Short mmCIF file of C-alpha atoms in Angstrom, two decimals:
data_model
loop_
_atom_site.label_atom_id
_atom_site.label_comp_id
_atom_site.label_asym_id
_atom_site.label_seq_id
_atom_site.Cartn_x
_atom_site.Cartn_y
_atom_site.Cartn_z
CA MET H 1 -24.61 125.73 -101.71
CA THR H 2 -25.13 122.76 -100.20
CA THR H 3 -22.58 120.25 -100.41
CA LEU H 4 -23.42 116.40 -101.02
CA PRO H 5 -21.99 113.70 -98.63
CA PRO H 6 -18.39 111.96 -99.70
CA SER H 7 -20.80 108.81 -101.12
CA LEU H 8 -22.61 110.74 -103.37
CA SER H 9 -19.78 112.61 -104.92
CA PRO H 10 -20.34 113.18 -108.62
CA SER H 11 -16.73 111.19 -109.50
CA ARG H 12 -18.20 107.73 -107.52
CA SER H 13 -21.54 108.68 -108.72
CA GLN H 14 -20.53 108.53 -112.09
CA THR H 15 -18.23 105.35 -111.57
CA THR H 16 -21.41 103.38 -110.32
CA CYS H 17 -23.47 104.65 -112.54
CA ALA H 18 -20.85 103.45 -115.73
CA SER H 19 -20.35 100.24 -113.67
CA LEU H 20 -24.03 99.78 -113.51
CA LEU H 21 -24.71 100.37 -117.39
CA GLN H 22 -21.83 98.06 -117.88
CA GLU H 23 -23.12 95.37 -116.04
CA LEU H 24 -26.36 95.94 -118.03
CA GLN H 25 -24.91 95.89 -121.57
CA ILE H 26 -23.31 92.59 -120.68
CA ILE H 27 -26.83 91.34 -119.54
CA TRP H 28 -28.62 92.78 -122.27
CA ASP H 29 -25.79 91.14 -124.87
CA GLU H 30 -26.52 87.82 -122.99
CA ILE H 31 -29.87 88.27 -123.47
CA GLY H 32 -29.82 89.47 -126.74
CA GLU H 33 -31.80 92.57 -126.73
CA SER H 34 -32.05 94.94 -129.59
CA ASP H 35 -30.85 98.45 -129.41
CA GLY H 36 -34.22 99.83 -129.28
CA GLU H 37 -35.06 97.99 -126.64
CA ARG H 38 -32.10 99.03 -125.07
CA ASP H 39 -32.43 102.64 -125.67
CA LYS H 40 -35.98 102.68 -124.57
CA MET H 41 -34.89 101.36 -121.21
CA LEU H 42 -32.10 103.71 -120.86
CA LEU H 43 -34.47 106.68 -121.47
CA GLU H 44 -36.76 104.98 -118.80
CA LEU H 45 -33.93 104.59 -116.65
CA GLU H 46 -32.98 108.11 -117.31
CA GLN H 47 -36.41 109.41 -116.53
CA GLU H 48 -36.78 107.66 -113.48
CA CYS H 49 -33.62 108.95 -112.16
CA LEU H 50 -35.16 112.43 -112.88
CA ASN H 51 -38.05 111.56 -110.91
CA ILE H 52 -36.25 110.73 -108.07
CA TYR H 53 -34.02 114.07 -108.22
CA ARG H 54 -37.10 115.66 -109.16
CA ARG H 55 -39.20 114.46 -106.03
CA LYS H 56 -36.08 114.91 -103.50
CA VAL H 57 -35.85 118.29 -104.97
CA GLU H 58 -39.46 118.85 -104.16
CA MET H 59 -39.26 117.09 -100.38
CA THR H 60 -35.86 119.61 -100.15
CA ARG H 61 -38.03 122.58 -100.87
CA LYS H 62 -41.12 121.62 -98.99
CA CYS H 63 -38.81 121.13 -95.76
CA LYS H 64 -37.16 124.55 -96.44
CA ALA H 65 -40.70 125.87 -96.87
CA ASP H 66 -41.72 124.30 -93.32
CA LEU H 67 -38.81 125.67 -91.54
CA GLN H 68 -39.64 129.20 -92.92
CA ASN H 69 -43.26 128.77 -91.92
CA SER H 70 -41.96 127.47 -88.67
CA LEU H 71 -39.87 130.58 -88.14
CA ALA H 72 -42.33 132.69 -89.04
CA GLN H 73 -45.11 130.99 -86.94
CA PHE H 74 -42.23 131.39 -83.71
CA GLU H 75 -41.96 135.06 -84.52
CA SER H 76 -45.77 135.28 -84.97
CA GLU H 77 -46.40 133.73 -81.36
CA ILE H 78 -43.29 135.60 -80.02
CA ALA H 79 -44.94 139.24 -80.98
CA LYS H 80 -48.14 137.83 -80.05
CA ILE H 81 -46.96 136.96 -76.50
CA VAL H 82 -44.57 139.81 -76.26
CA SER H 83 -48.36 141.89 -76.65
CA SER H 84 -50.32 139.84 -74.69
CA LEU H 85 -47.70 140.43 -71.60
CA GLY H 86 -47.52 143.88 -72.52
CA GLU H 87 -43.64 143.51 -72.56
CA HIS H 88 -43.38 145.95 -75.37
CA SER H 89 -39.69 146.91 -74.22
CA PHE H 90 -38.69 143.26 -75.12
CA SER H 91 -36.49 142.73 -78.58
CA PHE H 92 -35.36 140.33 -80.47
CA SER H 93 -33.35 138.89 -83.71
CA ARG H 94 -33.44 135.46 -85.24
CA GLY H 95 -29.64 136.02 -86.02
CA LYS H 96 -27.85 134.92 -88.79
CA GLY H 97 -27.38 131.85 -90.42
CA THR H 98 -29.60 128.74 -91.92
CA LEU H 99 -32.77 128.13 -91.22
CA LYS H 100 -32.48 125.50 -88.59
CA GLN H 101 -29.79 127.83 -86.99
CA GLN H 102 -32.23 130.11 -86.84
CA ILE H 103 -34.92 128.10 -85.55
CA SER H 104 -32.29 126.58 -82.69
CA TYR H 105 -31.79 130.48 -81.83
CA ILE H 106 -35.40 131.66 -81.32
CA ARG H 107 -36.57 128.38 -79.91
CA PRO H 108 -35.36 129.10 -76.65
CA VAL H 109 -36.85 132.73 -76.45
CA LEU H 110 -40.27 131.44 -77.50
CA GLU H 111 -39.99 128.73 -74.77
CA GLU H 112 -38.99 131.19 -72.08
CA LEU H 113 -42.25 133.19 -73.50
CA ARG H 114 -44.51 130.74 -72.78
CA SER H 115 -43.21 129.64 -69.70
CA LYS H 116 -43.77 133.42 -68.65
CA THR H 117 -47.03 133.32 -70.46
CA LYS H 118 -48.24 130.01 -68.28
CA GLN H 119 -46.96 131.68 -65.52
CA ARG H 120 -49.06 135.06 -65.67
CA VAL H 121 -52.04 132.79 -66.78
CA LYS H 122 -51.75 131.08 -63.42
CA GLU H 123 -51.70 134.51 -61.53
CA PHE H 124 -54.92 135.42 -63.15
CA THR H 125 -56.59 132.06 -62.70
CA GLU H 126 -56.21 132.37 -59.12
CA THR H 127 -56.89 135.95 -59.12
CA GLN H 128 -59.90 135.61 -60.67
CA SER H 129 -60.98 132.39 -58.66
CA GLN H 130 -60.84 134.41 -55.71
CA ILE H 131 -62.77 137.23 -57.06
CA VAL H 132 -65.35 134.83 -58.25
CA LYS H 133 -65.29 133.37 -55.10
CA ILE H 134 -65.73 136.37 -52.99
CA CYS H 135 -68.50 137.84 -55.08
CA ALA H 136 -69.87 134.69 -54.66
CA GLU H 137 -70.01 134.59 -51.23
CA ILE H 138 -71.49 138.27 -51.23
CA ALA H 139 -74.42 136.71 -54.02
CA GLY H 140 -74.90 134.09 -51.50
CA ASN H 141 -74.81 131.29 -54.69
CA GLY H 142 -71.17 130.59 -53.91
CA GLN H 143 -71.03 126.35 -54.45
CA SER H 144 -72.82 126.64 -57.99
CA MET H 145 -69.99 129.44 -58.79
CA MET H 146 -67.07 127.57 -58.02
CA SER H 147 -67.68 124.58 -59.37
CA SER H 148 -66.25 125.90 -62.54
CA ASP H 149 -62.77 127.64 -63.15
CA PRO H 150 -62.81 131.11 -64.40
CA GLN H 151 -61.68 131.53 -68.11
CA VAL H 152 -58.58 133.99 -68.77
CA ASP H 153 -58.73 135.99 -71.41
CA GLU H 154 -54.74 135.51 -72.77
CA ARG H 155 -55.41 138.08 -75.08
CA ASP H 156 -54.75 140.66 -72.43
CA LEU H 157 -52.08 139.14 -69.91
CA THR H 158 -50.52 142.52 -68.69
CA VAL H 159 -49.18 143.59 -65.70
CA LYS H 160 -51.75 146.43 -65.37
CA LYS H 161 -54.48 144.00 -65.81
CA LEU H 162 -53.21 141.70 -63.34
CA GLY H 163 -53.03 144.77 -61.14
CA GLU H 164 -56.14 145.86 -61.91
CA LEU H 165 -57.69 142.57 -61.03
CA LYS H 166 -55.60 141.82 -57.87
CA SER H 167 -56.68 145.88 -56.50
CA HIS H 168 -60.31 144.90 -57.06
CA LEU H 169 -59.51 141.41 -55.23
CA GLN H 170 -58.04 143.85 -52.43
CA GLU H 171 -61.35 145.51 -52.63
CA LEU H 172 -63.50 142.67 -52.33
CA GLN H 173 -61.16 141.12 -49.85
CA ASN H 174 -61.77 144.34 -47.88
CA GLU H 175 -65.51 144.58 -47.82
CA LYS H 176 -65.53 140.46 -47.04
CA ILE H 177 -63.72 141.32 -43.80
CA ILE H 178 -65.91 144.61 -42.85
CA ARG H 179 -68.92 141.75 -44.00
CA LEU H 180 -67.43 139.38 -41.57
CA GLN H 181 -67.38 142.61 -38.72
CA LYS H 182 -70.74 143.11 -39.40
CA VAL H 183 -71.93 139.41 -39.22
CA ASP H 184 -69.75 138.93 -36.02
CA SER H 185 -71.16 142.16 -34.72
CA HIS H 186 -75.06 141.32 -35.70
CA ILE H 187 -74.54 137.87 -33.95
CA SER H 188 -72.80 139.41 -30.77
CA MET H 189 -75.67 141.95 -30.54
CA ILE H 190 -78.15 138.84 -31.12
CA HIS H 191 -76.70 136.59 -28.42
CA GLU H 192 -76.47 139.63 -25.82
CA LEU H 193 -80.41 140.44 -26.64
CA SER H 194 -81.14 136.75 -26.35
CA VAL H 195 -79.53 136.54 -22.75
CA VAL H 196 -81.36 139.65 -21.65
CA MET H 197 -84.57 138.42 -22.97
CA SER H 198 -84.13 134.64 -22.36
CA PHE H 199 -84.32 133.68 -25.95
CA ASP H 200 -82.66 130.50 -27.68
CA PHE H 201 -79.65 131.87 -29.25
CA LEU H 202 -78.62 128.74 -31.27
CA LYS H 203 -82.17 128.14 -32.56
CA THR H 204 -82.19 132.17 -33.46
CA VAL H 205 -79.10 132.69 -35.18
CA SER H 206 -79.06 128.87 -37.24
CA GLY H 207 -82.77 129.85 -38.25
CA ILE H 208 -80.95 132.52 -40.20
CA HIS H 209 -78.16 130.34 -41.77
CA SER H 210 -76.57 127.20 -40.55
CA SER H 211 -72.76 128.29 -41.70
CA LEU H 212 -73.14 131.43 -38.67
CA ILE H 213 -73.26 128.54 -35.99
CA ASP H 214 -71.24 125.21 -37.37
CA PRO H 215 -69.28 126.02 -40.71
CA ALA H 216 -68.83 122.62 -42.40
CA ASN H 217 -65.97 121.58 -44.49
CA GLY H 218 -63.92 124.52 -44.26
CA GLN H 219 -66.97 126.98 -45.14
CA SER H 220 -66.67 130.37 -43.63
CA LYS H 221 -69.24 132.35 -41.93
CA SER H 222 -72.25 133.61 -44.52
CA ILE H 223 -71.66 137.22 -45.78
CA SER H 224 -74.07 137.44 -48.52
CA ASN H 225 -76.44 140.60 -48.45
CA ASP H 226 -79.42 138.42 -47.82
CA THR H 227 -77.75 136.69 -44.50
CA LEU H 228 -76.68 140.92 -43.79
CA ALA H 229 -80.27 141.78 -44.27
CA LYS H 230 -81.68 138.76 -41.81
CA LEU H 231 -79.07 139.41 -39.16
CA THR H 232 -80.12 143.17 -39.00
CA GLY H 233 -84.29 142.42 -39.35
CA VAL H 234 -83.22 140.26 -36.61
CA VAL H 235 -81.05 142.71 -34.58
CA ASN H 236 -83.76 145.13 -35.05
CA SER H 237 -86.74 143.01 -34.20
CA LEU H 238 -84.92 141.99 -31.11
CA GLN H 239 -83.89 145.51 -30.09
CA GLN H 240 -87.66 146.52 -30.30
CA GLU H 241 -88.87 143.90 -28.31
CA LYS H 242 -86.60 144.61 -25.63
CA GLN H 243 -87.76 148.30 -25.96
CA LYS H 244 -91.30 147.20 -25.99
CA ARG H 245 -90.58 144.90 -22.98
CA LEU H 246 -88.49 147.51 -20.90
CA GLN H 247 -90.79 150.04 -21.41
CA LYS H 248 -93.80 147.41 -19.90
CA LEU H 249 -91.44 146.51 -17.20
CA GLN H 250 -90.98 150.10 -16.46
CA CYS H 251 -94.95 151.27 -16.38
CA LEU H 252 -95.16 147.99 -14.12
CA GLY H 253 -92.55 149.07 -12.11
CA SER H 254 -93.73 152.79 -11.33
CA THR H 255 -97.24 151.13 -11.02
CA LEU H 256 -95.78 148.65 -8.38
CA ILE H 257 -93.76 151.36 -6.56
CA GLU H 258 -97.22 153.85 -6.62
CA LEU H 259 -99.10 150.72 -5.04
CA TRP H 260 -96.57 150.22 -2.42
CA ASP H 261 -96.71 153.68 -0.98
CA LEU H 262 -100.03 153.72 -1.10
CA LEU H 263 -100.20 150.78 1.02
CA ASP H 264 -97.49 151.28 2.75
CA THR H 265 -95.63 148.09 2.04
CA PRO H 266 -92.96 146.98 3.96
CA PRO H 267 -89.13 147.17 2.74
CA ASP H 268 -88.71 143.38 3.33
CA GLU H 269 -91.79 142.97 0.62
CA ARG H 270 -90.17 145.35 -1.82
CA LYS H 271 -86.85 143.85 -1.74
CA ARG H 272 -87.89 141.04 -3.57
CA PHE H 273 -88.75 143.27 -6.79
CA GLU H 274 -85.63 145.36 -6.48
CA HIS H 275 -84.31 143.87 -9.87
CA VAL H 276 -87.48 145.44 -11.37
CA SER H 277 -87.59 149.14 -10.07
CA SER H 278 -84.00 149.42 -10.33
CA LEU H 279 -85.10 149.52 -14.14
CA ILE H 280 -87.42 152.59 -13.79
CA SER H 281 -84.79 155.08 -14.73
CA SER H 282 -82.62 152.65 -17.02
CA SER H 283 -82.18 153.38 -20.62
CA VAL H 284 -82.25 150.40 -23.31
CA ASP H 285 -78.29 150.24 -23.64
CA GLU H 286 -78.18 149.76 -19.88
CA VAL H 287 -80.26 146.97 -19.31
CA LEU H 288 -77.62 143.57 -19.72
CA ARG H 289 -78.07 141.48 -16.71
CA GLN H 290 -79.35 137.67 -17.92
CA GLY H 291 -83.14 137.15 -18.47
CA SER H 292 -84.08 140.74 -16.66
CA LEU H 293 -86.49 141.23 -19.83
CA GLY H 294 -87.71 137.54 -19.93
CA LEU H 295 -91.39 136.88 -20.21
CA ASP H 296 -91.49 135.22 -16.83
CA ILE H 297 -90.15 138.17 -14.83
CA ILE H 298 -92.99 140.16 -16.10
CA GLU H 299 -95.58 137.50 -15.67
CA GLN H 300 -94.58 137.79 -12.31
CA ILE H 301 -94.91 141.49 -11.95
CA GLU H 302 -97.91 141.65 -13.79
CA LEU H 303 -99.19 139.31 -11.00
CA GLN H 304 -98.16 141.26 -8.45
CA VAL H 305 -99.51 144.21 -9.77
CA GLN H 306 -102.85 142.67 -9.90
CA SER H 307 -102.75 141.16 -6.15
CA LEU H 308 -101.95 144.67 -4.93
CA ASN H 309 -104.65 146.10 -6.98
CA VAL H 310 -106.92 144.16 -5.27
CA LEU H 311 -105.66 145.52 -2.02
CA LYS H 312 -105.58 149.02 -3.67
CA ALA H 313 -109.42 149.06 -4.18
CA SER H 314 -110.04 148.63 -0.36
CA LYS H 315 -108.20 151.67 0.35
CA MET H 316 -108.95 153.68 -2.34
CA LYS H 317 -112.37 154.73 -0.92
CA GLU H 318 -110.54 155.92 2.13
CA LEU H 319 -108.14 158.06 0.21
CA VAL H 320 -110.93 159.56 -2.40
CA LEU H 321 -112.90 160.40 1.08
CA LYS H 322 -109.68 161.84 2.47
CA ARG H 323 -108.76 163.93 -0.60
CA GLN H 324 -112.52 165.30 -0.23
CA ASN H 325 -112.47 165.97 3.64
CA GLU H 326 -109.00 168.33 2.43
CA LEU H 327 -110.97 169.74 -0.01
CA GLU H 328 -113.60 170.72 2.16
CA GLU H 329 -111.36 171.82 4.42
CA ILE H 330 -109.70 174.13 1.85
CA TYR H 331 -113.36 176.00 0.68
CA ARG H 332 -114.53 175.85 4.23
CA GLY H 333 -111.18 178.05 5.33
CA VAL H 334 -112.12 180.45 2.44
CA HIS H 335 -115.73 180.91 2.85
CA ILE H 336 -116.98 179.02 0.07
CA ASP H 337 -120.21 177.24 0.53
CA VAL H 338 -119.86 173.43 -1.22
CA ASN H 339 -122.70 170.40 -0.73
CA SER H 340 -121.06 168.03 1.18
CA ASP H 341 -122.93 165.53 1.56
CA ALA H 342 -124.16 165.58 -1.91
CA ALA H 343 -120.25 165.25 -3.19
CA ARG H 344 -120.08 162.34 -1.00
CA GLN H 345 -122.61 160.74 -2.14
CA ILE H 346 -121.57 161.00 -5.73
CA LEU H 347 -118.07 159.82 -4.74
CA ILE H 348 -119.53 156.59 -2.91
CA ASN H 349 -121.48 155.65 -5.89
CA LEU H 350 -118.78 156.24 -8.56
CA ILE H 351 -116.26 154.00 -6.09
CA GLU H 352 -119.06 151.37 -5.31
CA SER H 353 -119.80 151.14 -9.05
CA ASP H 354 -116.70 149.80 -10.16
CA ASN H 355 -117.15 152.02 -13.42
CA VAL H 356 -114.33 154.26 -13.11
CA ASP H 357 -110.50 153.78 -12.76
CA LEU H 358 -109.80 155.15 -8.61
CA SER H 359 -106.59 156.23 -9.84
CA ASN H 360 -107.84 159.03 -12.22
CA LEU H 361 -110.28 159.61 -9.79
CA LEU H 362 -107.74 160.16 -7.08
CA SER H 363 -105.62 162.11 -9.59
CA SER H 364 -108.68 164.31 -10.28
CA MET H 365 -109.48 164.82 -7.08
CA ASP H 366 -105.33 165.93 -6.38
CA ASP H 367 -106.02 168.64 -9.69
CA GLN H 368 -109.43 169.70 -7.69
CA ILE H 369 -107.23 170.11 -4.64
CA ALA H 370 -104.58 171.98 -6.44
CA LYS H 371 -107.11 174.60 -8.07
CA ALA H 372 -108.90 174.88 -4.45
CA LYS H 373 -105.27 176.20 -3.00
CA GLN H 374 -104.78 178.45 -6.22
CA GLU H 375 -108.82 179.94 -5.54
CA ALA H 376 -108.08 180.42 -1.73
CA LEU H 377 -104.77 182.08 -2.43
CA SER H 378 -106.54 184.28 -4.97
CA ARG H 379 -109.24 185.13 -2.14
CA LYS H 380 -106.57 185.45 0.56
CA ASP H 381 -106.05 188.86 0.44
CA ILE H 382 -109.97 189.90 0.29
CA LEU H 383 -110.47 187.75 3.19
CA ASP H 384 -108.24 189.05 5.32
CA LYS H 385 -109.51 192.90 4.43
CA VAL H 386 -113.18 191.14 5.37
CA ASP H 387 -111.44 190.01 8.63
CA LYS H 388 -110.33 193.43 9.23
CA TRP H 389 -113.97 194.94 8.40
CA LYS H 390 -115.80 192.28 10.59
CA HIS H 391 -113.53 192.98 13.80
CA ALA H 392 -114.13 196.81 12.96
CA SER H 393 -118.12 196.05 12.71
CA GLU H 394 -118.07 194.30 15.89
CA GLU H 395 -116.23 196.94 17.78
CA GLU H 396 -118.75 199.48 16.17
CA LYS H 397 -121.56 197.88 17.50
CA TRP H 398 -119.80 197.44 21.18
CA LEU H 399 -118.73 201.20 21.18
CA ASP H 400 -122.85 202.03 19.89
CA ASP H 401 -123.92 199.67 23.14
CA TYR H 402 -121.18 201.55 25.37
CA GLU H 403 -121.72 204.96 24.51
CA LYS H 404 -125.65 204.24 25.34
CA ASP H 405 -124.92 202.96 28.73
CA GLU H 406 -125.36 205.94 31.02
CA ASN H 407 -123.77 204.56 34.06
CA ARG H 408 -120.42 203.44 31.93
CA TYR H 409 -118.12 205.89 33.90
CA SER H 410 -119.59 204.90 37.51
CA ALA H 411 -116.83 203.30 39.83
CA GLY H 412 -116.91 199.57 39.30
CA ARG H 413 -114.79 196.38 37.84
CA GLY H 414 -113.62 196.49 34.47
CA VAL H 415 -114.50 200.53 33.91
CA HIS H 416 -110.81 200.96 33.19
CA LYS H 417 -110.30 198.05 30.54
CA ASN H 418 -113.70 199.50 29.20
CA LEU H 419 -112.21 203.04 28.69
CA LYS H 420 -109.17 201.71 26.95
CA ARG H 421 -111.14 199.49 24.42
CA ALA H 422 -113.53 202.80 23.78
CA GLU H 423 -110.75 204.41 22.32
CA LYS H 424 -109.03 202.24 20.61
CA ALA H 425 -112.51 201.06 19.25
CA ARG H 426 -113.12 205.09 18.04
CA ILE H 427 -109.93 205.25 16.11
CA LEU H 428 -111.16 201.46 14.29
CA VAL H 429 -114.33 202.52 13.63
CA SER H 430 -113.19 206.18 12.04
CA LYS H 431 -111.61 203.91 9.46
CA LEU H 432 -114.48 201.99 8.43
CA PRO H 433 -115.33 204.33 5.90
CA SER H 434 -112.01 203.51 4.43
CA ILE H 435 -111.61 199.89 5.18
CA VAL H 436 -114.89 199.36 3.16
CA GLU H 437 -114.07 201.73 0.52
CA HIS H 438 -111.00 199.56 -0.06
CA LEU H 439 -112.23 196.14 0.32
CA THR H 440 -115.17 197.24 -2.03
CA ALA H 441 -112.41 198.26 -4.97
CA LYS H 442 -110.59 194.82 -4.35
CA LEU H 443 -113.71 193.48 -4.80
CA LYS H 444 -114.89 194.65 -7.89
CA ALA H 445 -111.00 194.23 -9.07
CA TRP H 446 -110.84 190.61 -8.27
CA GLU H 447 -114.50 190.13 -10.10
CA LEU H 448 -113.86 191.61 -13.26
CA GLU H 449 -110.70 189.61 -13.80
CA LYS H 450 -112.29 186.43 -12.87
CA GLY H 451 -115.54 187.29 -14.35
CA ILE H 452 -117.64 185.98 -11.48
CA PRO H 453 -119.36 187.17 -8.23
CA PHE H 454 -117.12 186.67 -5.04
CA LEU H 455 -119.32 184.83 -2.63
CA TYR H 456 -118.99 184.52 1.05
CA ASP H 457 -120.60 181.76 2.48
CA LYS H 458 -123.42 181.78 -0.49
CA ALA H 459 -123.70 185.38 -0.36
CA SER H 460 -122.41 188.11 -2.68
CA LEU H 461 -119.88 189.97 -0.61
CA LEU H 462 -120.10 192.77 -2.77
CA ASP H 463 -124.30 193.11 -1.88
CA MET H 464 -123.18 192.55 1.89
CA LEU H 465 -121.06 195.60 1.46
CA GLU H 466 -123.36 197.83 -0.21
CA GLU H 467 -126.41 196.87 2.25
CA TYR H 468 -123.86 197.13 5.67
CA THR H 469 -123.25 200.74 3.81
CA VAL H 470 -126.61 201.40 3.73
CA LEU H 471 -127.59 200.26 6.92
CA ARG H 472 -124.72 202.15 8.53
CA GLN H 473 -125.71 205.37 6.59
CA ALA H 474 -129.33 205.21 8.42
CA ARG H 475 -128.07 204.34 11.07
CA GLU H 476 -125.67 207.14 11.60
CA ASP H 477 -128.77 209.56 10.14
CA GLU H 478 -130.66 207.47 13.19
CA LYS H 479 -128.18 208.61 15.75
CA ARG H 480 -128.15 212.50 14.68
CA ARG H 481 -132.09 212.67 14.76
CA SER H 482 -131.70 211.00 18.69
CA ARG H 483 -129.21 213.83 19.48
CA GLU H 484 -131.03 216.45 18.20
CA LYS H 485 -134.49 214.91 19.69
CA LYS H 486 -132.49 214.34 22.93
CA ARG H 487 -130.92 217.97 22.85
CA LEU H 488 -134.47 219.41 22.56
CA GLN H 489 -135.67 217.21 24.81
CA GLU H 490 -132.95 218.69 27.90
CA GLN H 491 -133.71 222.05 26.68
CA PHE H 492 -137.42 221.53 27.16
CA ALA H 493 -136.69 220.13 30.35
CA ALA H 494 -134.81 222.89 31.30
CA GLU H 495 -137.24 225.51 30.37
CA GLN H 496 -139.72 223.54 32.71
CA GLU H 497 -137.46 223.12 35.20
CA ALA H 498 -137.10 227.09 35.30
CA LEU H 499 -140.88 227.33 35.29
CA PHE H 500 -141.96 224.91 37.85
CA GLY H 501 -139.13 223.45 39.72
CA SER H 502 -136.63 220.20 39.26
CA ARG H 503 -138.15 217.37 39.34
CA PRO H 504 -136.70 213.93 40.63
CA LYS H 505 -134.78 211.53 38.38
CA ASN H 506 -135.31 207.86 37.72
CA PRO H 507 -134.21 205.83 40.12
CA LEU H 508 -130.59 204.17 39.19
CA ALA H 509 -131.55 200.58 39.60
CA GLN H 510 -134.33 201.38 37.19
CA THR H 511 -131.55 202.78 34.83
CA ASN H 512 -128.92 200.23 35.26
CA ALA H 513 -132.18 197.62 34.83
CA MET H 514 -132.50 198.85 31.41
CA VAL H 515 -129.56 199.65 29.89
CA GLY H 516 -126.21 197.96 31.11
CA THR H 517 -122.47 198.04 30.15
CA PRO H 518 -122.05 196.02 27.08
CA THR H 519 -119.17 193.27 27.33
CA SER H 520 -117.02 191.95 24.83
CA ARG H 521 -118.50 189.36 22.04
CA ARG H 522 -118.08 188.17 18.83
CA VAL H 523 -120.44 188.31 16.02
CA SER H 524 -120.36 186.10 12.94
CA THR H 525 -119.78 187.02 9.46
CA PRO H 526 -121.19 190.27 8.40
CA SER H 527 -123.83 188.78 6.29
CA GLY H 528 -127.22 190.03 5.25
CA SER H 529 -129.11 188.02 8.21
CA PHE H 530 -126.19 189.61 10.93
CA VAL H 531 -127.24 193.41 9.59
CA VAL H 532 -130.63 192.64 9.56
CA SER H 533 -130.31 191.81 13.01
CA PHE H 534 -128.22 194.61 13.94
CA ALA H 535 -131.04 196.96 12.21
CA LYS H 536 -133.72 195.13 14.85
CA GLU H 537 -131.55 195.86 17.96
CA GLU H 538 -131.21 199.44 16.88
CA ALA H 539 -134.59 199.84 16.16
CA ASP H 540 -135.57 198.22 19.47
CA ARG H 541 -132.88 200.55 21.38
CA THR H 542 -134.52 203.78 19.71
CA ASP H 543 -138.00 202.87 21.29
CA VAL H 544 -136.97 202.36 24.72
CA THR H 545 -135.10 205.90 24.44
CA LYS H 546 -138.66 207.17 22.91
CA ASN H 547 -140.19 205.67 25.71
CA ARG H 548 -138.04 206.72 28.41
CA SER H 549 -137.97 210.28 27.25
CA CYS H 550 -141.74 210.46 27.46
#
């Protein structure tokens, strides 16, 4: 029970009231108040005292309730803060004693928790501010989002929640680092490409974002999606332009070398453009020299190529005609007939018309020469056998003439050589049927494979062989008939000599005048004209023999 202060103890209070009441009685006596008035005034005084006590009790009761309410609020706030901070292991007791003692005990605990909450809110604010800042940088609207502080949800200030935010912040910081590396890499690539192609690097990069060249007021380089996309686009565009320019220079460089080789350009003249010719075999990544792909270099090479093309046109006519000569020589060597004059006139007309690419024309002629060489190679085996056949035919003709010479065994100059030649010729002539047979078989196989006739100086070689075979057989038949006729004539002469005596022989001079020992000679290709002329000669010899016999 609450004790009263000494000044308000019951005994002293009663003494004070009694003395005051006694003084009041004295005053009433002097005034002459009636007993009724006195009783009434005492009743009012008693009521007023009761009212004062009652108000004091109410005030004290309210103070107690306020203290209890404060204590409850403190406890509620502590519970709320503990829950917000996630301090589930935290426990406290209000202790024993009066309400004021309990409040004095709990207040420091609450203040400590409030301080801890304030510190935790500060950590949340700083972490969320950094998250918002990086997100704003990535989104590309950093200034607008950084103008206001982020709102912290104080209902959840747990260490777990803070750890999640810090982990998210770490991820964003890592992404920012990666993005900065990408930005720096793209800027470095743009600088490298700009140097190679003589572009304005500062103008190119500042057009993407001003912070990439000169960050102002501590602003870092832009790492937004838009900036990265623009940087990537510019890098791709510059790489494509670099590839395009390199290909153009490589094409021009190859053309330049071809023109140099074509025009026999001296080394000193070529040395001026070594930087271009060295790019022909280079890949895109290997071209790093400053200005090596600049437009001024390309224009310089284009002018040089144009200048050399003017010189090339005058020399191309000479080269084309030279290729035509080579082509004709190949065909002539394998007995393929071509209309040289007409072909040359067509080439000259094409060159003078300026309606044809001379390089393509030269390339086309090179292809024709390659095909002609292939065709010549396919004909070589047959032509070798044709030469063998021609030689055997010539020897056959010589042997026929030699054997018709009645004085071939007479002593004289060259008789020994003719005897040896005749011996070899007989061996070779004996092989003629086999040579012709093998040549015919080869020829038919070739024509079957190619699907075209084998022409030898405009004439069908197969027809020539068949005609030769027919005429040779006719000649052999004529030889047999001549020998038989001669045998009969000699027999008749012998019978006449037996009946009438011997007759004088023809003078030696007359015989030698009519038939002489044949000399070695070469004839033309065994074509139709050669075979016909050969048949005519044989017919003339037959007539001469008949006349002599008569």
